[in-house]
Each structure stands twice: as structure tokens, then as C-alpha cells.
């Protein structure tokens, strides 16, 4: 269920003591989908930090000043929820209420008693003292039905990863129109262009079901075969990868292009094929997704023909990798 975005009123901010804590209230509010944090008195350091994070990581979160917080609460067009260890139990609360565009009120030290009276709800996240950041995170997580809301991306994207850090600089990921322009400059044939668009179509379908970074997937689909403007041999992945590198485009995109062939190529197979000696096995979700979209863009029949052809050419293991990619994407092919 898509819910209305909450806002946060942070009371009791002391410029000398609470900068870090209030910044963290703002960061938590933003990360869990809120749109504004109100402060009774603006702190420019807190505001600038949040502005910078929002510019880099996306969304349109804002820190605002409210000269009269009582009026803000009274005139709020939605539910006002005060988080306090003395409130009613959060589990009970969510089983009884469906909130509308909530204003979440949190304190730093003791809040004035008027807050209890003016708020529509006083809710506790366990009746033990802890922190406004923890209380806000737990409450918003419940409010969001335990999923983290999406937001428009900023300059950087952090991609989920089990191992190393994956940060994408979006200024280095070409838009669809930049991809088309590049393909035209490289004299991509109409047939190849048509194929790339079919791969994009498949890739978008897969992305809807399995996730993955949309910008990388669009550019990866449109440029995966850019190396074929130079050669149709197995080295077209490496050729494409060099072109992406020359353009100064993202390394995440470069690897998608380099690793898209078949179900990937092992280091040993690469050596045999005369490719630079490294592994070309797709690892990230986006790499695997483009690989599989390329294999299946022609439909089910073409995919089984492709597998047969790869096997006939003696590449049994490669065919197996293509099949297991199909399984990973839970497709019956
Ligand atoms: N005795 C204070 C109180 O009213 O909860 C503790 C102040 S605490 C350091 C700062 C803020 O953390 C509180 O104003 C409240 O918003 C939040 N908080 C702390 N413990 C909480 C709990 N168990 N449930 C909900 N909010 C809590």
C-alpha cells in the first residue's frame, strides 16, 4: 500500500548540544520516507547537512522552521502522533488506527505537557527510555508496512550488495537518448538497434519483477552490443567495454557490457578464446539481468535454439550457465 508521506516536528533542539542528534532525526525521517522536518528555530548546520544528503542521494526532503509549533500541531491536516515512552503501545496502536499524512512529534529532553494534550495520539515504542531516532525509525518502519519507500534518485545511487560497496555516480550513466546518440555515432545497424530495443523491453519486464537499478539497466540494455559495431566475434563484449571506458562512463555500466555474453565466460574459457585473461561471469543483479534479457529477447523458442547451438558448439558448461540464469529469474524456459 502506498501511504501519504509523513513529516516530523523535532522539539527541544539545543544548538550547542543536539546538532548531531537532530541531524540524525532528519536523516532517519528522510530515509524512512518523510518529506519535511520542522524545527521551532532553524539550525543552518542541520539544514545544510540534510540539503547536501538530499542532493546527493535523492528525494526532496526539506528542513523547515516553524515559529509556532503549537499552531503547526493544531492546524495539521492529518494525524499528529507524539512519540513518548509514556504513550500507548505501538502494536495496539497500529491494530486500531490507519493514519493520514501523520505529523510525528519527537522531543530531545522532556517535552512540554501541551504536546501530550494537543497531539491526536501519544504512542510508545516500548515503555522504556531510549531515543527519538530509534523511536522514529521503528514507528516509520511500521507505518510503511516494513518496506523502505522509494524516492527519486539524486546524484549517487547506493545499490544493495552482499559484499563490496556499490555506489553509482549517475552523472556517468548515459540517459536513453545519450545511448541512442552514441549508437548512431558508432553507425549501429538498424537490426542491431532493433535487437537492443527488444533487450530493453525484456530487461524492463525483468526489472519490474526482480528489481535492479533502472538507469543502469536502461543504458546496459541499449549499449550491451555496442561492441558489435566493431566486431561480431566473442570479443565484442570487451570492445564495448573499452568504448564505455573511453567515454568515461560508469564502471558498473562497463561491466554489464563486458559480461553480457551467453551466461558469462570463465577466465579459462576467456584464455582459450583469446580474450584478456579475466572472468566475464555476470555477478551483480544488473549484469545478470541484461545477460538473461539478451538471451531471451527473441522469445522462448529462440532461447532453446540458442542453448542447442551453444551445446552443439561444444560449450556445454556455457549452456548450463544460461539455463541457471533463467532459473534465477524464475522463468520457465
Ligand atoms: N522521558 C522522555 C520521554 O518523554 O520519553 C525521554 C526523552 S528521550 C531522551 C527523547 C525523545 O525520545 C522523547 O521525547 C521521545 O520522543 C523519544 N522516546 C524515547 N523513548 C521512547 C519510547 N520508549 N517510545 C517512544 N518514544 C521515545
Short mmCIF file of C-alpha atoms and ligand atoms in Angstrom, two decimals:
data_model
loop_
_atom_site.label_atom_id
_atom_site.label_comp_id
_atom_site.label_asym_id
_atom_site.label_seq_id
_atom_site.Cartn_x
_atom_site.Cartn_y
_atom_site.Cartn_z
CA UNK A 1 0.00 0.00 0.00
CA UNK A 2 1.32 3.47 -0.89
CA UNK A 3 0.93 5.77 2.09
CA UNK A 4 0.91 9.57 2.38
CA UNK A 5 4.33 10.94 3.29
CA UNK A 6 4.77 11.79 6.96
CA UNK A 7 6.52 14.88 8.38
CA UNK A 8 8.42 15.27 11.62
CA UNK A 9 8.32 18.00 14.24
CA UNK A 10 11.52 17.95 16.27
CA UNK A 11 11.10 19.74 19.60
CA UNK A 12 13.69 20.80 22.15
CA UNK A 13 16.65 21.14 19.77
CA UNK A 14 19.56 22.79 21.57
CA UNK A 15 22.01 24.29 19.07
CA UNK A 16 25.01 23.64 21.32
CA UNK A 17 24.18 20.04 22.31
CA UNK A 18 21.80 18.44 19.83
CA UNK A 19 23.23 19.16 16.36
CA UNK A 20 24.22 15.58 15.70
CA UNK A 21 21.08 14.06 17.21
CA UNK A 22 18.76 16.41 15.33
CA UNK A 23 20.66 15.73 12.11
CA UNK A 24 20.09 12.04 12.76
CA UNK A 25 16.38 12.61 13.36
CA UNK A 26 16.32 14.32 9.95
CA UNK A 27 18.37 11.58 8.25
CA UNK A 28 16.13 8.90 9.71
CA UNK A 29 12.97 10.78 8.77
CA UNK A 30 14.23 11.20 5.19
CA UNK A 31 15.46 7.62 4.81
CA UNK A 32 12.12 6.24 6.01
CA UNK A 33 10.13 8.36 3.58
CA UNK A 34 9.22 11.62 5.37
CA UNK A 35 9.04 14.83 3.41
CA UNK A 36 9.79 17.55 5.98
CA UNK A 37 11.39 18.05 9.36
CA UNK A 38 10.15 21.13 11.25
CA UNK A 39 12.33 22.86 13.83
CA UNK A 40 10.97 25.62 16.12
CA UNK A 41 14.20 27.52 15.41
CA UNK A 42 16.23 26.89 12.28
CA UNK A 43 19.72 25.48 12.69
CA UNK A 44 21.57 26.22 9.48
CA UNK A 45 24.16 23.46 10.05
CA UNK A 46 21.46 20.82 10.40
CA UNK A 47 19.59 22.22 7.38
CA UNK A 48 22.72 22.31 5.19
CA UNK A 49 23.73 18.75 6.06
CA UNK A 50 20.26 17.47 5.17
CA UNK A 51 20.23 19.55 1.98
CA UNK A 52 23.56 18.09 0.91
CA UNK A 53 22.49 14.49 1.64
CA UNK A 54 19.24 15.03 -0.26
CA UNK A 55 21.06 16.49 -3.27
CA UNK A 56 23.46 13.56 -3.42
CA UNK A 57 21.14 10.72 -2.53
CA UNK A 58 17.83 11.95 -3.87
CA UNK A 59 14.30 12.92 -2.97
CA UNK A 60 13.02 16.33 -1.93
CA UNK A 61 13.29 16.29 1.85
CA UNK A 62 13.35 19.72 3.49
CA UNK A 63 14.16 21.16 6.92
CA UNK A 64 11.72 23.95 7.72
CA UNK A 65 11.33 26.42 10.55
CA UNK A 66 8.05 26.69 12.41
CA UNK A 67 7.91 29.74 14.63
CA UNK A 68 4.78 28.47 16.33
CA UNK A 69 4.85 24.70 16.82
CA UNK A 70 1.59 24.66 18.76
CA UNK A 71 -0.16 26.20 15.79
CA UNK A 72 1.50 23.69 13.45
CA UNK A 73 0.09 20.85 15.56
CA UNK A 74 -3.36 22.43 15.90
CA UNK A 75 -3.70 23.18 12.20
CA UNK A 76 -2.11 19.97 10.92
CA UNK A 77 -4.25 18.44 8.23
CA UNK A 78 -3.82 14.83 9.30
CA UNK A 79 -2.93 12.80 12.39
CA UNK A 80 -0.49 14.20 14.92
CA UNK A 81 1.45 11.39 16.62
CA UNK A 82 3.66 12.19 19.59
CA UNK A 83 6.26 9.50 20.29
CA UNK A 84 6.89 9.07 24.00
CA UNK A 85 7.79 6.25 26.35
CA UNK A 86 4.61 7.15 28.30
CA UNK A 87 2.27 6.61 25.35
CA UNK A 88 0.02 3.74 24.33
CA UNK A 89 1.58 0.58 22.93
CA UNK A 90 2.71 0.80 19.27
CA UNK A 91 1.37 -2.67 18.34
CA UNK A 92 -2.05 -1.94 19.72
CA UNK A 93 -1.94 1.47 18.11
CA UNK A 94 -1.35 0.09 14.61
CA UNK A 95 -4.01 -2.55 15.03
CA UNK A 96 -6.55 0.20 15.78
CA UNK A 97 -5.52 3.13 13.55
CA UNK A 98 -4.97 3.88 9.92
CA UNK A 99 -3.04 7.14 9.79
CA UNK A 100 -3.48 10.02 7.41
CA UNK A 101 -0.44 12.10 6.48
CA UNK A 102 0.96 11.99 10.02
CA UNK A 103 2.99 14.67 11.73
CA UNK A 104 5.39 12.80 14.00
CA UNK A 105 6.42 14.74 17.11
CA UNK A 106 9.64 13.80 18.92
CA UNK A 107 11.49 15.55 21.73
CA UNK A 108 15.06 15.75 22.94
CA UNK A 109 14.63 16.09 26.70
CA UNK A 110 11.28 16.35 28.48
CA UNK A 111 8.63 17.89 26.20
CA UNK A 112 6.03 20.44 27.47
CA UNK A 113 2.83 18.83 28.69
CA UNK A 114 0.89 20.69 25.96
CA UNK A 115 2.38 18.24 23.44
CA UNK A 116 0.51 15.37 25.08
CA UNK A 117 -2.73 17.34 25.07
CA UNK A 118 -2.53 18.76 21.55
CA UNK A 119 -1.45 15.54 19.80
CA UNK A 120 -4.09 13.17 18.45
CA UNK A 121 -2.08 10.19 19.66
CA UNK A 122 0.68 9.58 22.22
CA UNK A 123 2.44 6.37 21.22
CA UNK A 124 5.27 4.44 22.85
CA UNK A 125 7.80 2.16 21.20
CA UNK A 126 8.15 0.01 24.30
CA UNK A 127 7.76 1.69 27.70
CA UNK A 128 11.50 2.07 28.26
CA UNK A 129 13.53 5.24 27.72
CA UNK A 130 15.63 5.17 24.56
CA UNK A 131 15.97 7.73 21.80
CA UNK A 132 13.92 9.82 19.37
CA UNK A 133 15.92 8.39 16.45
CA UNK A 134 15.16 4.80 17.40
CA UNK A 135 11.50 5.56 18.16
CA UNK A 136 11.05 7.34 14.85
CA UNK A 137 12.73 4.57 12.84
CA UNK A 138 10.65 1.81 14.41
CA UNK A 139 7.42 3.77 14.08
CA UNK A 140 8.01 4.77 10.44
CA UNK A 141 9.01 1.22 9.57
CA UNK A 142 5.63 0.04 10.87
CA UNK A 143 3.86 2.91 9.13
CA UNK A 144 5.50 1.88 5.82
CA UNK A 145 4.38 -1.73 6.30
CA UNK A 146 8.00 -2.71 6.86
CA UNK A 147 9.29 -1.69 3.48
CA UNK A 148 11.64 1.18 2.70
CA UNK A 149 9.94 3.69 0.41
CA UNK A 150 11.50 4.53 -2.97
CA UNK A 151 12.47 8.07 -3.74
CA UNK A 152 13.62 9.88 -6.87
CA UNK A 153 17.35 9.30 -7.15
CA UNK A 154 19.95 12.01 -6.63
CA UNK A 155 23.49 12.26 -7.96
CA UNK A 156 24.53 8.99 -6.35
CA UNK A 157 22.86 5.62 -6.02
CA UNK A 158 23.77 3.06 -3.38
CA UNK A 159 22.98 -0.39 -4.69
CA UNK A 160 22.24 -3.31 -2.38
CA UNK A 161 25.25 -5.59 -2.17
CA UNK A 162 26.29 -8.54 -0.02
CA UNK A 163 29.97 -7.91 -0.49
CA UNK A 164 31.70 -4.80 -1.70
CA UNK A 165 30.34 -1.27 -1.71
CA UNK A 166 28.35 -0.40 -4.86
CA UNK A 167 27.96 3.32 -5.45
CA UNK A 168 26.79 4.57 -8.84
CA UNK A 169 27.59 8.10 -9.93
CA UNK A 170 24.55 8.82 -12.11
CA UNK A 171 26.30 11.63 -13.93
CA UNK A 172 28.33 8.82 -15.52
CA UNK A 173 25.35 6.76 -16.63
CA UNK A 174 24.10 7.93 -20.03
CA UNK A 175 20.39 8.57 -20.47
CA UNK A 176 18.46 6.62 -23.12
CA UNK A 177 18.78 9.49 -25.59
CA UNK A 178 22.56 9.70 -24.99
CA UNK A 179 22.76 5.94 -25.63
CA UNK A 180 20.87 6.31 -28.94
CA UNK A 181 23.07 9.20 -29.95
CA UNK A 182 26.21 7.21 -29.18
CA UNK A 183 24.88 4.18 -31.09
CA UNK A 184 24.13 6.38 -34.11
CA UNK A 185 27.61 7.93 -33.99
CA UNK A 186 29.04 4.41 -33.99
CA UNK A 187 26.86 3.52 -37.00
CA UNK A 188 24.89 0.83 -35.23
CA UNK A 189 22.86 -1.05 -37.84
CA UNK A 190 19.03 -0.85 -37.74
CA UNK A 191 18.90 -4.61 -36.99
CA UNK A 192 21.22 -4.23 -34.02
CA UNK A 193 19.29 -1.20 -32.82
CA UNK A 194 16.06 -3.19 -33.05
CA UNK A 195 17.63 -6.03 -31.08
CA UNK A 196 18.86 -3.60 -28.41
CA UNK A 197 15.36 -2.21 -28.03
CA UNK A 198 13.95 -5.75 -27.73
CA UNK A 199 16.52 -6.42 -24.98
CA UNK A 200 15.46 -3.19 -23.27
CA UNK A 201 11.85 -4.34 -23.39
CA UNK A 202 12.75 -7.69 -21.82
CA UNK A 203 15.02 -6.04 -19.29
CA UNK A 204 12.31 -3.64 -18.13
CA UNK A 205 9.92 -6.54 -17.71
CA UNK A 206 12.52 -8.39 -15.60
CA UNK A 207 13.34 -5.26 -13.60
CA UNK A 208 9.71 -4.87 -12.60
CA UNK A 209 9.70 -8.33 -11.07
CA UNK A 210 13.24 -8.59 -9.74
CA UNK A 211 14.34 -5.00 -9.10
CA UNK A 212 17.74 -3.60 -10.01
CA UNK A 213 18.90 -0.10 -10.80
CA UNK A 214 16.69 1.25 -13.55
CA UNK A 215 19.16 3.75 -15.02
CA UNK A 216 21.92 1.16 -15.27
CA UNK A 217 19.54 -1.38 -16.76
CA UNK A 218 18.29 1.01 -19.46
CA UNK A 219 21.80 2.05 -20.50
CA UNK A 220 23.07 -1.54 -20.22
CA UNK A 221 20.31 -2.86 -22.48
CA UNK A 222 20.78 -0.17 -25.11
CA UNK A 223 24.57 -0.42 -25.17
CA UNK A 224 25.22 -4.10 -24.40
CA UNK A 225 26.05 -4.82 -28.05
CA UNK A 226 27.80 -1.54 -28.87
CA UNK A 227 30.98 -3.57 -29.43
CA UNK A 228 29.26 -5.28 -32.38
CA UNK A 229 29.69 -2.02 -34.29
CA UNK A 230 33.34 -3.14 -34.46
CA UNK A 231 33.19 -6.94 -34.43
CA UNK A 232 30.60 -9.70 -34.18
CA UNK A 233 33.13 -12.07 -32.61
CA UNK A 234 33.06 -13.11 -28.96
CA UNK A 235 35.36 -10.15 -28.28
CA UNK A 236 32.51 -7.69 -28.87
CA UNK A 237 31.90 -7.57 -25.10
CA UNK A 238 35.48 -6.42 -24.45
CA UNK A 239 35.28 -3.96 -27.37
CA UNK A 240 32.09 -2.47 -25.96
CA UNK A 241 33.64 -2.30 -22.51
CA UNK A 242 36.60 -0.26 -23.89
CA UNK A 243 34.21 2.14 -25.61
CA UNK A 244 32.34 2.75 -22.37
CA UNK A 245 35.63 3.33 -20.57
CA UNK A 246 36.82 5.76 -23.24
CA UNK A 247 33.63 7.77 -22.78
CA UNK A 248 34.39 7.99 -19.05
CA UNK A 249 31.08 6.30 -18.26
CA UNK A 250 30.35 4.29 -15.12
CA UNK A 251 32.36 1.18 -14.34
CA UNK A 252 29.11 -0.54 -13.31
CA UNK A 253 27.84 0.01 -16.87
CA UNK A 254 31.16 -1.07 -18.38
CA UNK A 255 30.96 -4.41 -16.57
CA UNK A 256 27.37 -5.02 -17.68
CA UNK A 257 28.53 -4.64 -21.31
CA UNK A 258 31.65 -6.74 -20.78
CA UNK A 259 29.88 -9.61 -19.03
CA UNK A 260 26.73 -9.97 -21.12
CA UNK A 261 27.82 -12.77 -23.44
CA UNK A 262 25.96 -16.11 -23.15
CA UNK A 263 25.74 -16.89 -19.45
CA UNK A 264 29.15 -15.27 -18.96
CA UNK A 265 32.65 -16.54 -19.77
CA UNK A 266 35.07 -18.01 -17.23
CA UNK A 267 38.70 -16.91 -17.04
CA UNK A 268 39.81 -20.25 -18.54
CA UNK A 269 37.33 -20.02 -21.41
CA UNK A 270 38.45 -16.42 -21.98
CA UNK A 271 42.07 -17.53 -22.31
CA UNK A 272 41.06 -20.19 -24.85
CA UNK A 273 39.03 -17.67 -26.82
CA UNK A 274 41.97 -15.24 -26.89
CA UNK A 275 40.27 -12.66 -24.66
CA UNK A 276 42.17 -10.73 -21.98
CA UNK A 277 42.61 -13.15 -19.12
CA UNK A 278 39.89 -12.36 -16.56
CA UNK A 279 36.47 -13.60 -15.54
CA UNK A 280 33.47 -12.38 -17.55
CA UNK A 281 30.86 -14.05 -15.38
CA UNK A 282 28.00 -11.66 -14.53
CA UNK A 283 27.88 -11.01 -10.80
CA UNK A 284 25.56 -8.14 -9.97
CA UNK A 285 21.80 -8.26 -10.41
CA UNK A 286 22.03 -5.76 -13.28
CA UNK A 287 24.79 -7.75 -15.04
CA UNK A 288 22.82 -10.98 -14.78
CA UNK A 289 19.59 -9.34 -15.80
CA UNK A 290 21.00 -7.89 -19.04
CA UNK A 291 22.71 -11.17 -19.84
CA UNK A 292 19.44 -13.05 -19.43
CA UNK A 293 17.40 -10.38 -21.24
CA UNK A 294 19.79 -10.68 -24.19
CA UNK A 295 19.44 -14.48 -24.23
CA UNK A 296 15.66 -14.37 -24.12
CA UNK A 297 14.73 -11.22 -26.07
CA UNK A 298 13.78 -13.39 -29.04
CA UNK A 299 11.26 -15.46 -27.05
CA UNK A 300 11.16 -18.96 -25.65
CA UNK A 301 11.78 -20.87 -28.88
CA UNK A 302 14.80 -18.79 -29.83
CA UNK A 303 16.20 -19.31 -26.35
CA UNK A 304 16.02 -23.11 -26.60
CA UNK A 305 17.53 -22.91 -30.11
CA UNK A 306 20.31 -20.77 -28.70
CA UNK A 307 21.00 -23.31 -25.95
CA UNK A 308 21.11 -26.13 -28.55
CA UNK A 309 23.51 -24.13 -30.73
CA UNK A 310 25.82 -23.37 -27.80
CA UNK A 311 25.83 -27.08 -26.85
CA UNK A 312 26.47 -28.18 -30.43
CA UNK A 313 29.47 -25.84 -30.50
CA UNK A 314 30.82 -27.86 -27.54
CA UNK A 315 30.13 -25.26 -24.85
CA UNK A 316 28.09 -27.46 -22.52
CA UNK A 317 29.04 -25.50 -19.39
CA UNK A 318 28.16 -22.23 -21.02
CA UNK A 319 24.69 -23.56 -21.93
CA UNK A 320 24.29 -24.69 -18.33
CA UNK A 321 25.11 -21.18 -17.09
CA UNK A 322 22.48 -19.72 -19.40
CA UNK A 323 19.92 -22.17 -18.05
CA UNK A 324 20.77 -21.46 -14.46
CA UNK A 325 20.44 -17.70 -15.09
CA UNK A 326 16.95 -18.42 -16.44
CA UNK A 327 16.22 -20.33 -13.23
CA UNK A 328 17.47 -17.45 -11.12
CA UNK A 329 14.96 -15.20 -12.82
CA UNK A 330 12.32 -17.85 -12.07
CA UNK A 331 11.40 -18.23 -15.68
CA UNK A 332 10.01 -21.37 -17.19
CA UNK A 333 12.03 -21.58 -20.37
N1 LIG B 1 11.47 10.80 29.32
C1 LIG B 1 11.47 11.25 27.96
C2 LIG B 1 10.17 10.89 27.21
O1 LIG B 1 9.27 11.71 27.23
O2 LIG B 1 10.06 9.87 26.52
C3 LIG B 1 12.73 10.76 27.31
C4 LIG B 1 13.35 11.77 26.44
S1 LIG B 1 14.20 10.97 25.18
C5 LIG B 1 15.85 11.27 25.55
C6 LIG B 1 13.90 11.95 23.77
C7 LIG B 1 12.75 11.55 22.92
O3 LIG B 1 12.87 10.20 22.54
C8 LIG B 1 11.39 11.64 23.53
O4 LIG B 1 10.89 12.96 23.50
C9 LIG B 1 10.57 10.71 22.68
O5 LIG B 1 10.10 11.37 21.51
C10 LIG B 1 11.58 9.67 22.28
N2 LIG B 1 11.48 8.41 23.02
C11 LIG B 1 12.33 7.92 23.94
N3 LIG B 1 11.93 6.73 24.40
C12 LIG B 1 10.80 6.44 23.75
C13 LIG B 1 9.92 5.33 23.76
N4 LIG B 1 10.11 4.28 24.54
N5 LIG B 1 8.86 5.35 22.92
C14 LIG B 1 8.64 6.41 22.09
N6 LIG B 1 9.44 7.47 22.06
C15 LIG B 1 10.51 7.50 22.84
#
